[in-house]
Rosetta silent file (secondary structure, phi, psi, omega in degrees, C-alpha in Angstrom):
SEQUENCE: XXXXXXXXXXXXXXXXXXXXXXXXXXXXXXXXXXXXXXXXXXXXXXXXXXXXXXXXXXXXXXXXXXXXXXXXXXXXXXXXXXXXXXXXXX
SCORE:     score description
SCORE:     0.000 S_00000001
   1 L     0.000   76.694 -168.594  105.392  101.656   95.486 S_00000001
   2 L   -86.749  130.027 -169.776  107.210  100.419   92.377 S_00000001
   3 L   -95.799  -10.126 -171.967  106.522   96.404   91.687 S_00000001
   4 L   -79.129  110.546  175.524  109.267   96.377   89.062 S_00000001
   5 L   -80.061   15.210 -179.538  112.367   94.791   90.191 S_00000001
   6 H   -87.514  -40.296  171.709  114.655   96.146   88.183 S_00000001
   7 H   -45.115    6.568  148.533  114.120   99.702   90.135 S_00000001
   8 H   -71.860  -33.351 -168.901  116.192   98.219   93.121 S_00000001
   9 L  -122.604  -13.581 -177.398  119.238   98.534   90.977 S_00000001
  10 L  -139.025  164.067  170.489  118.663  100.830   88.060 S_00000001
  11 L   -93.941  109.560  179.483  116.166  104.240   87.688 S_00000001
  12 L   -80.760    7.948 -168.543  113.703  103.229   85.274 S_00000001
  13 L  -118.550  160.562 -174.303  111.900  106.691   84.853 S_00000001
  14 L  -149.939  135.087 -172.118  112.532  109.319   82.510 S_00000001
  15 L  -101.101 -177.780  176.728  111.847  113.050   81.869 S_00000001
  16 L  -147.376  119.618  171.968  111.267  115.434   79.045 S_00000001
  17 L   -92.885  125.072 -153.471  112.523  119.065   78.647 S_00000001
  18 L  -143.756  131.767  167.809  110.136  121.331   76.679 S_00000001
  19 L  -110.945   68.192 -174.735  110.985  125.080   76.300 S_00000001
  20 L  -140.784  122.424  150.734  107.433  126.922   75.827 S_00000001
  21 H   -44.676  -54.496 -177.598  106.209  129.569   77.752 S_00000001
  22 H   -58.356  -45.305 -175.254  102.495  128.695   76.650 S_00000001
  23 H   -72.305  -52.519  173.605  102.731  125.397   77.776 S_00000001
  24 H   -41.537  -26.974  169.389  104.060  126.013   81.145 S_00000001
  25 H   -85.670   -7.327  159.968  101.497  128.192   81.732 S_00000001
  26 H   -91.807  -15.417 -177.925   98.940  125.780   80.828 S_00000001
  27 H   -88.189  -37.870  177.254  100.282  123.316   82.699 S_00000001
  28 H   -71.365  -23.395  173.662  100.686  125.485   85.961 S_00000001
  29 H   -69.046  -34.402  172.385   96.925  126.435   85.404 S_00000001
  30 H   -63.741  -50.658 -174.394   96.067  122.579   85.202 S_00000001
  31 H   -76.358  -23.495 -165.828   97.805  122.074   88.666 S_00000001
  32 H   -81.017  -40.439 -166.687   96.767  124.852   90.161 S_00000001
  33 H   -73.827  -69.285 -159.055   92.788  123.377   89.208 S_00000001
  34 L   -54.060  -14.890 -172.053   93.746  120.057   90.070 S_00000001
  35 L   -77.613  -23.428 -161.457   95.241  121.183   93.246 S_00000001
  36 L   -62.013  -36.331 -175.199   91.838  122.457   94.681 S_00000001
  37 L  -137.739  162.144  176.010   90.462  118.854   95.721 S_00000001
  38 L    63.887   43.761  172.063   91.603  115.309   96.439 S_00000001
  39 L  -102.865  164.869  177.654   95.129  116.580   97.990 S_00000001
  40 L  -160.101  168.784  166.110   95.527  115.323  101.695 S_00000001
  41 L  -132.317  107.893 -169.518   98.391  115.636  104.263 S_00000001
  42 E   -82.622  128.613 -175.848   99.362  112.597  105.745 S_00000001
  43 E  -129.796  131.855  143.593  100.227  113.043  109.405 S_00000001
  44 E   -41.813  141.869 -167.712  100.983  110.879  112.015 S_00000001
  45 L   -99.789 -173.316 -175.363   98.032  110.420  114.531 S_00000001
  46 L   -71.258  -19.629  172.291   99.190  111.003  118.322 S_00000001
  47 L   -65.600  -21.632  173.768   99.837  107.292  119.317 S_00000001
  48 L    96.316   -9.722  171.176  102.783  107.487  116.903 S_00000001
  49 L  -142.913    9.563  169.543  102.293  104.457  114.692 S_00000001
  50 L  -123.149  170.619 -173.466   99.217  104.854  112.627 S_00000001
  51 E  -127.105  149.490 -177.932   98.526  107.569  110.102 S_00000001
  52 E  -120.363  120.023  163.330   95.499  110.380  109.216 S_00000001
  53 E   -71.332  126.720 -175.490   94.740  111.958  106.128 S_00000001
  54 E  -115.509  107.457 -160.019   93.915  115.684  106.375 S_00000001
  55 L   -63.858  133.760  178.106   92.109  117.194  103.315 S_00000001
  56 L  -100.552  -21.093  178.528   93.658  120.364  102.154 S_00000001
  57 L  -105.586   36.743  169.243   91.281  121.676   99.518 S_00000001
  58 L  -146.031  166.267 -167.772   88.205  122.456  101.364 S_00000001
  59 L   -68.356  -19.168  161.882   87.436  124.766  104.364 S_00000001
  60 L   -99.865   10.791  171.043   86.814  122.246  106.613 S_00000001
  61 L    42.993   86.254 -173.568   89.965  120.397  106.233 S_00000001
  62 L   -93.275 -173.559 -175.864   88.573  117.013  106.847 S_00000001
  63 E  -130.510  135.862  177.892   90.284  114.176  108.640 S_00000001
  64 E  -136.625  134.612  171.022   89.957  110.493  107.744 S_00000001
  65 L   -85.645    2.160  149.546   91.672  107.396  109.520 S_00000001
  66 L  -133.935 -177.137 -175.140   91.810  105.472  106.359 S_00000001
  67 L   -54.137  149.860  170.586   92.851  106.038  102.905 S_00000001
  68 L   -93.518  171.279 -165.444   90.257  108.279  100.671 S_00000001
  69 L    30.216   63.800  167.598   88.639  107.198   98.114 S_00000001
  70 L  -148.266  141.949 -173.670   89.737  103.370   98.589 S_00000001
  71 L   -79.288  171.875 -177.442   87.329  100.586   98.899 S_00000001
  72 H   -83.322  -28.461  175.018   87.806   98.002  101.304 S_00000001
  73 H   -66.045  -32.542 -169.998   88.846   95.518   98.382 S_00000001
  74 H   -73.706  -36.421 -135.423   91.818   98.015   97.214 S_00000001
  75 H   -95.841  -60.908 -165.672   92.978   98.265  101.193 S_00000001
  76 H   -65.288  -38.473 -172.622   92.809   94.291  101.260 S_00000001
  77 H   -64.923  -38.050  165.062   94.868   94.100   97.973 S_00000001
  78 H   -55.028  -28.546 -173.860   97.579   96.298   99.369 S_00000001
  79 H   -83.714  -33.048  162.513   97.823   94.526  102.482 S_00000001
  80 H   -51.255  -42.787 -171.757   98.242   91.357  100.422 S_00000001
  81 H   -83.910  -37.828  177.641  100.654   92.838   98.287 S_00000001
  82 H   -61.808   -2.739 -167.011  102.655   94.201  101.058 S_00000001
  83 H  -102.539  -29.570  175.879  103.656   90.436  102.415 S_00000001
  84 H   -84.458  -34.901 -174.973  105.528   89.904   98.734 S_00000001
  85 L   -78.587  145.792  171.686  107.543   93.372   98.030 S_00000001
  86 L   -60.001  113.356  153.335  110.878   93.636   99.382 S_00000001
  87 H    -4.491  -72.505 -166.502  111.145   96.415  102.005 S_00000001
  88 H   -64.549  -22.749  168.725  113.569   98.071  100.661 S_00000001
  89 H   -99.862   33.063  163.899  111.857   98.818   97.588 S_00000001
  90 L   -80.362    0.000    0.000  109.324  100.493   99.529 S_00000001
């Protein structure tokens, strides 16, 4: 979610292109290490209205009904912010 009102009209992101085999290999290695834990698949619950987070980095594929690694305070902040952010920017 972008709270920057300019993003409704303009793409404020940018990218960099680097040609380096060694850097590419290092980035791929870092990505594969990071991909092991903390990655979740978000799916709709059978009721069709709520979501679940399913872990992908472990054997058990942990299923969570609330957002992983978020505190009650963080969830409250997101709820409050959602009242002020235009839905076309979500």
